[in-house]
Amino acid sequence: MFTMLGHKPHSVQKRMVSNLYSKSYLQSSKDLQAISDCLFFDRFLPIMHEVDEHGGEMDVLDFMQAVGMDFTSAYLFGLSNGTDFMNDAAYRRHWLEEFKTFKVRLPQERAGGEIERWCLSMCEAAERFMNSEKVRDGPLETQPVVYGRLAHSLREAAQSDAPSLKPTMMTAASEMLDHLVAGHETSGIALTYLMHELSQRPDLQDHLRRELLTLSPPLLNPARDDGANANAGRCLPSPRSIDALPLLNNILQETLRLYAPAPAQQPRLTPFSPNGTTIDGYGKIPGGVRVSANPYCLHRNAAVFPAPEKWVPERWDVGGEEGEEMRRWFWAFGSGGRMCLGSHFALQEMKLVVAAVYTNWTTEIVHGGGMEQADTFISGPVGEKCVLRFKRV
């Protein structure tokens, strides 16, 4: 979908999976709930506890991209068919290095390479899973939610041509690779900048923690040994309750404003019409003209966001017309038919991660140099790392 220029084919393929990424679907999805339970209680919290036990230092850019990949791949392909980047640090770092080269290669140069083969292997695993008779109620069994829906819809759409499985598989794999690439890097970047900013503000961390402890149940680390989690079990607070926390929302919203992970030009093509298109007073623009806007500039409109270069979460407390104007200029996920398909998925995942971290730990900066955003379409820190120290509360 990302590279489809035509409106109609884009909208047709988007409708195949768009409801799977809606806020209401995600908040009530049993598969995503099972994924969240497994990834947090079996991977995220034990790894964070181990980091805590061994000095507390971590490169959060590296690890948060792993979190993003594990969440995304599990939702696309099912838990047993997705990645375990959180635990497999060696392969994760190899993959991230390979991805740096992959991003700058032309399609014909990267075709059939390691990353494409890796994505195709997960599609094939999901296909075998859907065709198997195995019992799917184990701790690592969830449905391949997105792949399953897309593959089924593609087959239905192409029935008249009686295609073989391979072309359908390749079409689905191409779409899944877009989701994987978009899902791991952007959320990892946003979480890195959020934690870097919070690490400079211990008072705000305390305020956030007080808000997080109102969740029922609170997201306490079961491995804590101070008795504070005596009643904690393998139960996460509901996505709706986490989504309703105002300070957590403000902190994430402001991070996405100031450090939009995709801050560069987001192109659109003008539609074909008899009288052309009018944009901001410029009339008779013919169809097929590429026009662009970018979040970096929109988010730095000082008339809408006073002191736009400062990270000020409380600015989002403003209501009324002023608050509505800020939301209108907020473009971290784009807007309209080409808006980021996974925006609600990303927000739900990131809020859960922040809640888990700051319920249990404080953070401080160990190595924070090179945090300026790179001048690329997806823009992480130029230093390519952010080392923080985690201290148990």
Coordinates of C-alpha atoms in Angstrom, one line a residue:
M1 CA 0.0 0.0 0.0
F2 CA 2.8 2.4 0.8
T3 CA 3.9 2.6 -2.9
M4 CA 0.6 2.3 -4.6
L5 CA 0.0 5.6 -6.5
G6 CA -3.6 4.9 -7.7
H7 CA -6.3 5.8 -5.2
K8 CA -8.6 2.9 -6.1
P9 CA -6.2 0.0 -5.8
H10 CA -4.8 1.5 -2.6
S11 CA -8.2 1.8 -1.0
V12 CA -9.2 -1.7 -2.1
Q13 CA -6.2 -3.3 -0.5
K14 CA -6.4 -1.0 2.6
R15 CA -10.0 -2.1 3.2
M16 CA -8.8 -5.7 3.4
V17 CA -7.0 -5.1 6.8
S18 CA -7.9 -1.6 8.0
N19 CA -10.5 -2.7 10.6
L20 CA -7.8 -4.9 12.2
Y21 CA -5.9 -1.7 13.1
S22 CA -8.9 0.2 14.3
K23 CA -8.8 1.4 17.9
S24 CA -11.9 -0.5 19.0
Y25 CA -10.7 -3.7 17.4
L26 CA -7.3 -3.5 18.9
Q27 CA -8.6 -2.7 22.4
S28 CA -10.9 -5.7 22.4
S29 CA -8.7 -8.2 20.5
K30 CA -8.1 -11.4 22.4
D31 CA -5.1 -12.2 20.2
L32 CA -3.4 -8.9 20.9
Q33 CA -4.2 -9.3 24.6
A34 CA -2.5 -12.7 24.6
I35 CA 0.4 -11.2 22.7
S36 CA 0.8 -8.4 25.2
D37 CA 0.6 -10.7 28.2
C38 CA 3.3 -13.0 26.7
L39 CA 5.6 -10.3 25.5
F40 CA 5.5 -8.4 28.8
F41 CA 5.6 -11.2 31.4
D42 CA 7.8 -13.6 29.5
R43 CA 10.2 -11.3 27.7
F44 CA 10.0 -7.5 28.5
L45 CA 9.8 -7.5 32.3
P46 CA 12.3 -10.4 32.9
I47 CA 14.8 -8.8 30.6
M48 CA 14.4 -5.4 32.3
H49 CA 14.8 -7.1 35.7
E50 CA 18.0 -8.7 34.4
V51 CA 19.3 -5.3 33.3
D52 CA 18.4 -3.9 36.7
E53 CA 20.4 -6.7 38.4
H54 CA 23.5 -6.1 36.3
G55 CA 24.0 -2.3 36.6
G56 CA 20.9 -1.0 35.0
E57 CA 22.4 0.3 31.7
M58 CA 20.7 -0.3 28.4
D59 CA 20.8 1.2 24.9
V60 CA 17.1 1.9 24.6
L61 CA 17.1 2.6 20.9
D62 CA 18.3 -0.9 20.2
F63 CA 16.0 -2.6 22.7
M64 CA 12.8 -0.6 21.9
Q65 CA 13.2 -1.5 18.2
A66 CA 13.2 -5.1 19.3
V67 CA 10.0 -4.5 21.3
G68 CA 8.4 -2.9 18.3
M69 CA 9.4 -5.8 16.0
D70 CA 8.2 -8.5 18.4
F71 CA 4.8 -6.8 18.9
T72 CA 4.3 -6.2 15.2
S73 CA 5.4 -9.6 13.9
A74 CA 3.3 -11.4 16.5
Y75 CA 0.2 -9.5 15.5
L76 CA 0.9 -10.1 11.8
F77 CA 1.9 -13.8 12.0
G78 CA 1.0 -15.1 15.4
L79 CA 3.2 -15.4 18.5
S80 CA 4.8 -18.8 17.5
N81 CA 5.6 -17.5 14.0
G82 CA 7.0 -14.0 14.8
T83 CA 10.3 -12.8 16.0
D84 CA 12.0 -12.9 19.5
F85 CA 14.3 -9.9 19.0
M86 CA 14.1 -9.0 22.7
N87 CA 15.9 -12.2 23.7
D88 CA 18.0 -12.8 20.6
A89 CA 20.2 -9.8 20.8
A90 CA 22.9 -11.2 18.5
Y91 CA 20.5 -11.7 15.6
R92 CA 18.7 -8.5 16.3
R93 CA 21.8 -6.5 16.0
H94 CA 22.8 -8.3 12.9
W95 CA 19.4 -7.7 11.4
L96 CA 19.5 -4.0 12.3
E97 CA 22.8 -3.6 10.6
E98 CA 21.5 -5.4 7.5
F99 CA 18.4 -3.1 7.6
K100 CA 20.6 0.0 7.3
T101 CA 21.8 -1.2 3.9
F102 CA 18.4 -2.6 2.9
K103 CA 16.9 0.9 3.3
V104 CA 19.1 2.6 0.8
R105 CA 19.1 -0.1 -1.9
L106 CA 16.9 0.0 -5.0
P107 CA 14.2 -2.7 -5.2
Q108 CA 16.1 -4.7 -7.8
E109 CA 19.2 -4.6 -5.7
R110 CA 17.6 -6.0 -2.5
A111 CA 15.2 -8.4 -4.2
G112 CA 15.5 -11.9 -2.7
G113 CA 18.0 -10.6 -0.1
E114 CA 18.2 -11.6 3.6
I115 CA 15.5 -9.3 4.8
E116 CA 13.0 -10.3 2.1
R117 CA 13.7 -14.0 2.7
W118 CA 13.3 -13.5 6.4
C119 CA 9.9 -11.9 5.9
L120 CA 8.8 -14.6 3.4
S121 CA 9.8 -17.3 5.9
M122 CA 7.4 -15.8 8.5
C123 CA 4.6 -15.7 5.9
E124 CA 5.2 -19.4 5.1
A125 CA 5.2 -20.3 8.8
A126 CA 1.9 -18.5 9.2
E127 CA 0.5 -20.3 6.2
R128 CA 1.5 -23.6 7.6
F129 CA 0.0 -22.7 10.9
M130 CA -3.4 -21.8 9.4
N131 CA -3.4 -25.1 7.4
S132 CA -2.4 -27.3 10.4
E133 CA -4.7 -29.2 12.7
K134 CA -2.6 -28.4 15.8
V135 CA -4.3 -27.2 19.0
R136 CA -4.0 -23.4 19.2
D137 CA -4.5 -22.8 22.9
G138 CA -0.9 -23.0 24.1
P139 CA 0.9 -20.0 25.7
L140 CA 2.7 -19.2 22.4
E141 CA -0.3 -19.7 20.1
T142 CA -2.2 -16.7 18.7
Q143 CA -3.7 -16.4 15.2
P144 CA -1.8 -14.7 12.4
V145 CA -4.3 -11.9 12.5
V146 CA -3.1 -9.6 9.7
Y147 CA -1.5 -12.1 7.4
G148 CA -4.5 -14.4 7.6
R149 CA -7.0 -11.7 6.7
L150 CA -4.9 -10.3 3.9
A151 CA -4.1 -13.7 2.4
H152 CA -7.7 -14.7 2.5
S153 CA -8.9 -11.4 0.9
L154 CA -6.2 -11.5 -1.8
R155 CA -7.3 -15.0 -2.8
E156 CA -10.9 -14.0 -2.9
A157 CA -10.1 -10.9 -5.0
A158 CA -8.1 -13.0 -7.5
Q159 CA -10.3 -16.1 -7.8
S160 CA -11.4 -15.3 -11.3
D161 CA -7.8 -15.5 -12.4
A162 CA -7.2 -18.8 -10.5
P163 CA -3.7 -17.8 -9.3
S164 CA -1.3 -20.3 -7.7
L165 CA -0.4 -19.8 -4.1
K166 CA 3.0 -18.3 -4.8
P167 CA 1.9 -15.0 -6.4
T168 CA -0.6 -14.5 -3.6
M169 CA 2.1 -15.3 -1.0
M170 CA 4.5 -12.9 -2.6
T171 CA 1.9 -10.1 -2.8
A172 CA 1.0 -10.7 0.9
A173 CA 4.7 -10.9 1.8
S174 CA 5.4 -7.6 0.2
E175 CA 2.6 -6.0 2.2
M176 CA 3.8 -7.7 5.4
L177 CA 7.3 -6.4 4.9
D178 CA 6.0 -2.8 4.8
H179 CA 4.2 -3.4 8.1
L180 CA 7.2 -4.9 9.8
V181 CA 9.5 -2.1 8.6
A182 CA 7.1 0.6 9.6
G183 CA 6.2 -1.1 12.9
H184 CA 9.5 -1.6 14.6
E185 CA 11.6 1.5 13.7
T186 CA 9.2 4.3 14.3
S187 CA 7.9 3.1 17.6
G188 CA 11.5 2.4 18.8
I189 CA 12.5 6.0 17.8
A190 CA 9.6 7.6 19.6
L191 CA 10.1 5.6 22.8
T192 CA 13.8 6.5 22.8
Y193 CA 13.1 10.2 22.6
L194 CA 10.3 10.0 25.2
M195 CA 12.6 8.2 27.7
H196 CA 15.5 10.5 26.9
E197 CA 13.3 13.5 27.8
L198 CA 11.8 11.9 30.9
S199 CA 15.3 11.0 32.1
Q200 CA 16.1 14.7 32.4
R201 CA 12.9 15.3 34.5
P202 CA 12.8 13.1 37.7
D203 CA 9.9 15.1 39.1
L204 CA 7.8 14.4 36.0
Q205 CA 8.7 10.7 36.3
D206 CA 7.3 10.8 39.8
H207 CA 4.1 12.5 38.7
L208 CA 3.7 9.9 35.9
R209 CA 4.3 7.0 38.3
R210 CA 1.6 8.3 40.6
E211 CA -0.8 8.3 37.6
L212 CA 0.3 4.8 36.5
L213 CA -0.3 3.4 40.0
T214 CA -4.0 4.2 39.7
L215 CA -4.3 1.5 37.1
S216 CA -6.1 -1.7 38.2
P217 CA -4.1 -3.8 38.4
P218 CA -1.0 -1.7 38.4
L219 CA 1.7 -2.9 36.0
L220 CA 4.1 -4.1 38.7
N221 CA 7.1 -6.3 37.8
P222 CA 6.3 -9.8 39.3
A223 CA 10.1 -10.3 39.8
R224 CA 10.3 -7.5 42.5
D225 CA 11.3 -8.9 45.9
D226 CA 10.2 -6.1 48.2
G227 CA 6.7 -7.3 48.8
A228 CA 5.1 -4.4 46.9
N229 CA 3.8 -6.8 44.2
A230 CA 2.4 -9.5 46.5
N231 CA -0.9 -9.5 44.7
A232 CA 0.5 -9.0 41.2
G233 CA -0.1 -11.8 38.7
R234 CA 0.0 -12.2 34.9
C235 CA -2.7 -9.6 34.4
L236 CA -2.3 -6.4 32.5
P237 CA -4.5 -3.4 33.0
S238 CA -7.0 -3.0 30.1
P239 CA -5.9 -1.0 27.0
R240 CA -8.8 1.4 27.6
S241 CA -7.7 2.2 31.1
I242 CA -4.1 2.9 29.9
D243 CA -5.3 5.0 27.0
A244 CA -7.4 7.1 29.4
L245 CA -4.4 8.4 31.4
P246 CA -4.0 12.1 30.6
L247 CA -0.4 12.7 31.6
L248 CA 0.8 9.6 29.7
N249 CA -1.1 10.7 26.7
N250 CA 0.4 14.2 26.9
I251 CA 3.9 12.9 27.2
L252 CA 3.6 10.7 24.1
Q253 CA 1.7 13.3 22.1
E254 CA 4.4 15.9 22.7
T255 CA 7.2 13.4 21.9
L256 CA 5.5 12.6 18.6
R257 CA 5.2 16.4 17.9
L258 CA 8.7 17.4 18.6
Y259 CA 10.4 14.1 17.4
A260 CA 8.1 12.8 14.7
P261 CA 9.8 9.5 13.7
A262 CA 8.9 10.2 10.0
P263 CA 9.2 14.0 9.9
A264 CA 10.1 14.4 6.2
Q265 CA 7.9 15.1 3.1
Q266 CA 4.8 12.9 2.8
P267 CA 3.8 13.1 -0.9
R268 CA 0.3 13.0 -2.4
L269 CA -0.8 13.2 -6.0
T270 CA -3.5 15.7 -7.0
P271 CA -6.7 14.1 -8.4
F272 CA -7.8 14.4 -12.0
S273 CA -10.8 16.7 -12.4
P274 CA -12.1 18.9 -15.2
N275 CA -11.3 22.2 -13.4
G276 CA -8.2 21.0 -11.6
T277 CA -7.5 21.2 -7.9
T278 CA -7.2 24.2 -5.7
I279 CA -4.8 24.2 -2.8
D280 CA -4.5 27.1 -0.4
G281 CA -5.6 29.6 -3.1
Y282 CA -3.6 28.1 -6.0
G283 CA -6.1 27.0 -8.5
K284 CA -6.3 24.8 -11.7
I285 CA -3.6 22.4 -10.5
P286 CA -3.8 19.5 -13.0
G287 CA -4.1 15.9 -11.9
G288 CA -1.1 13.8 -11.1
V289 CA 1.0 16.6 -9.6
R290 CA 3.0 15.6 -6.6
V291 CA 2.5 17.8 -3.6
S292 CA 4.0 17.4 -0.1
A293 CA 3.7 18.5 3.4
N294 CA 5.9 17.4 6.3
P295 CA 5.3 17.0 10.0
Y296 CA 8.6 18.7 10.9
C297 CA 7.4 22.1 9.7
L298 CA 3.7 21.6 10.7
H299 CA 4.8 20.8 14.2
R300 CA 6.9 23.9 14.5
N301 CA 4.2 26.5 13.7
A302 CA 4.8 28.9 16.6
A303 CA 1.4 30.4 16.2
V304 CA -0.1 27.0 17.1
F305 CA 2.7 25.6 19.3
P306 CA 4.4 28.4 21.3
A307 CA 8.1 27.7 21.9
P308 CA 7.9 24.9 19.4
E309 CA 11.4 23.6 19.9
K310 CA 10.7 22.9 23.6
W311 CA 9.3 19.6 24.9
V312 CA 6.3 20.7 26.9
P313 CA 3.8 17.9 27.5
E314 CA 1.4 20.1 29.5
R315 CA 0.7 22.1 26.3
W316 CA -1.7 19.3 25.4
D317 CA -3.9 20.1 28.5
V318 CA -5.3 23.0 26.5
G319 CA -8.9 22.5 25.5
G320 CA -11.4 24.4 23.4
E321 CA -10.5 25.9 20.0
E322 CA -6.9 26.2 20.9
G323 CA -6.6 22.5 21.6
E324 CA -8.6 21.6 18.5
E325 CA -6.2 23.7 16.4
M326 CA -3.2 21.9 17.9
R327 CA -4.7 18.5 17.0
R328 CA -5.5 19.8 13.5
W329 CA -1.8 20.6 13.0
F330 CA -0.6 17.4 14.5
W331 CA 0.6 15.2 11.6
A332 CA 2.9 12.5 13.1
F333 CA 0.7 9.9 11.4
G334 CA -0.4 11.9 8.4
S335 CA -4.1 12.2 7.7
G336 CA -6.8 11.1 5.2
G337 CA -6.8 8.0 3.1
R338 CA -3.0 7.8 3.3
M339 CA -2.8 8.2 7.0
C340 CA -0.6 5.6 8.8
L341 CA -2.6 2.4 9.0
G342 CA -1.0 1.3 12.3
S343 CA -1.3 4.5 14.3
H344 CA -3.6 3.0 17.0
F345 CA -1.5 -0.1 17.2
A346 CA 1.6 2.0 17.7
L347 CA 0.0 4.1 20.4
Q348 CA -1.4 1.1 22.3
E349 CA 2.0 -0.6 22.2
M350 CA 4.0 2.5 23.2
K351 CA 1.7 3.4 26.1
L352 CA 2.0 -0.1 27.5
V353 CA 5.8 0.0 27.3
V354 CA 6.0 3.4 29.0
A355 CA 3.6 2.3 31.7
A356 CA 5.6 -0.8 32.4
V357 CA 8.9 1.0 32.6
Y358 CA 7.9 4.0 34.8
T359 CA 5.7 2.0 37.1
N360 CA 8.8 0.0 38.2
W361 CA 11.9 2.0 37.4
T362 CA 13.4 5.5 37.2
T363 CA 15.7 6.4 34.3
E364 CA 18.7 8.7 34.0
I365 CA 21.0 9.4 31.1
V366 CA 24.3 7.6 30.8
H367 CA 25.2 8.4 27.2
G368 CA 22.9 11.0 25.6
G369 CA 25.1 12.5 22.9
G370 CA 24.1 12.6 19.2
M371 CA 20.4 12.8 19.9
E372 CA 19.7 15.2 17.1
Q373 CA 17.4 13.6 14.5
A374 CA 19.0 12.4 11.3
D375 CA 18.0 14.1 8.0
T376 CA 16.3 11.0 6.6
F377 CA 12.7 9.9 5.9
I378 CA 12.6 7.9 9.1
S379 CA 14.7 9.9 11.6
G380 CA 16.3 8.4 14.6
P381 CA 19.2 9.9 16.6
V382 CA 22.3 10.7 14.6
G383 CA 24.4 9.0 17.3
E384 CA 22.4 5.8 16.7
K385 CA 22.1 5.0 20.4
C386 CA 20.8 6.3 23.7
V387 CA 22.1 4.6 26.8
L388 CA 20.0 5.0 30.0
R389 CA 20.4 3.7 33.5
F390 CA 17.3 2.0 35.1
K391 CA 16.9 2.1 38.9
R392 CA 14.3 0.1 40.6
V393 CA 11.7 2.2 42.4

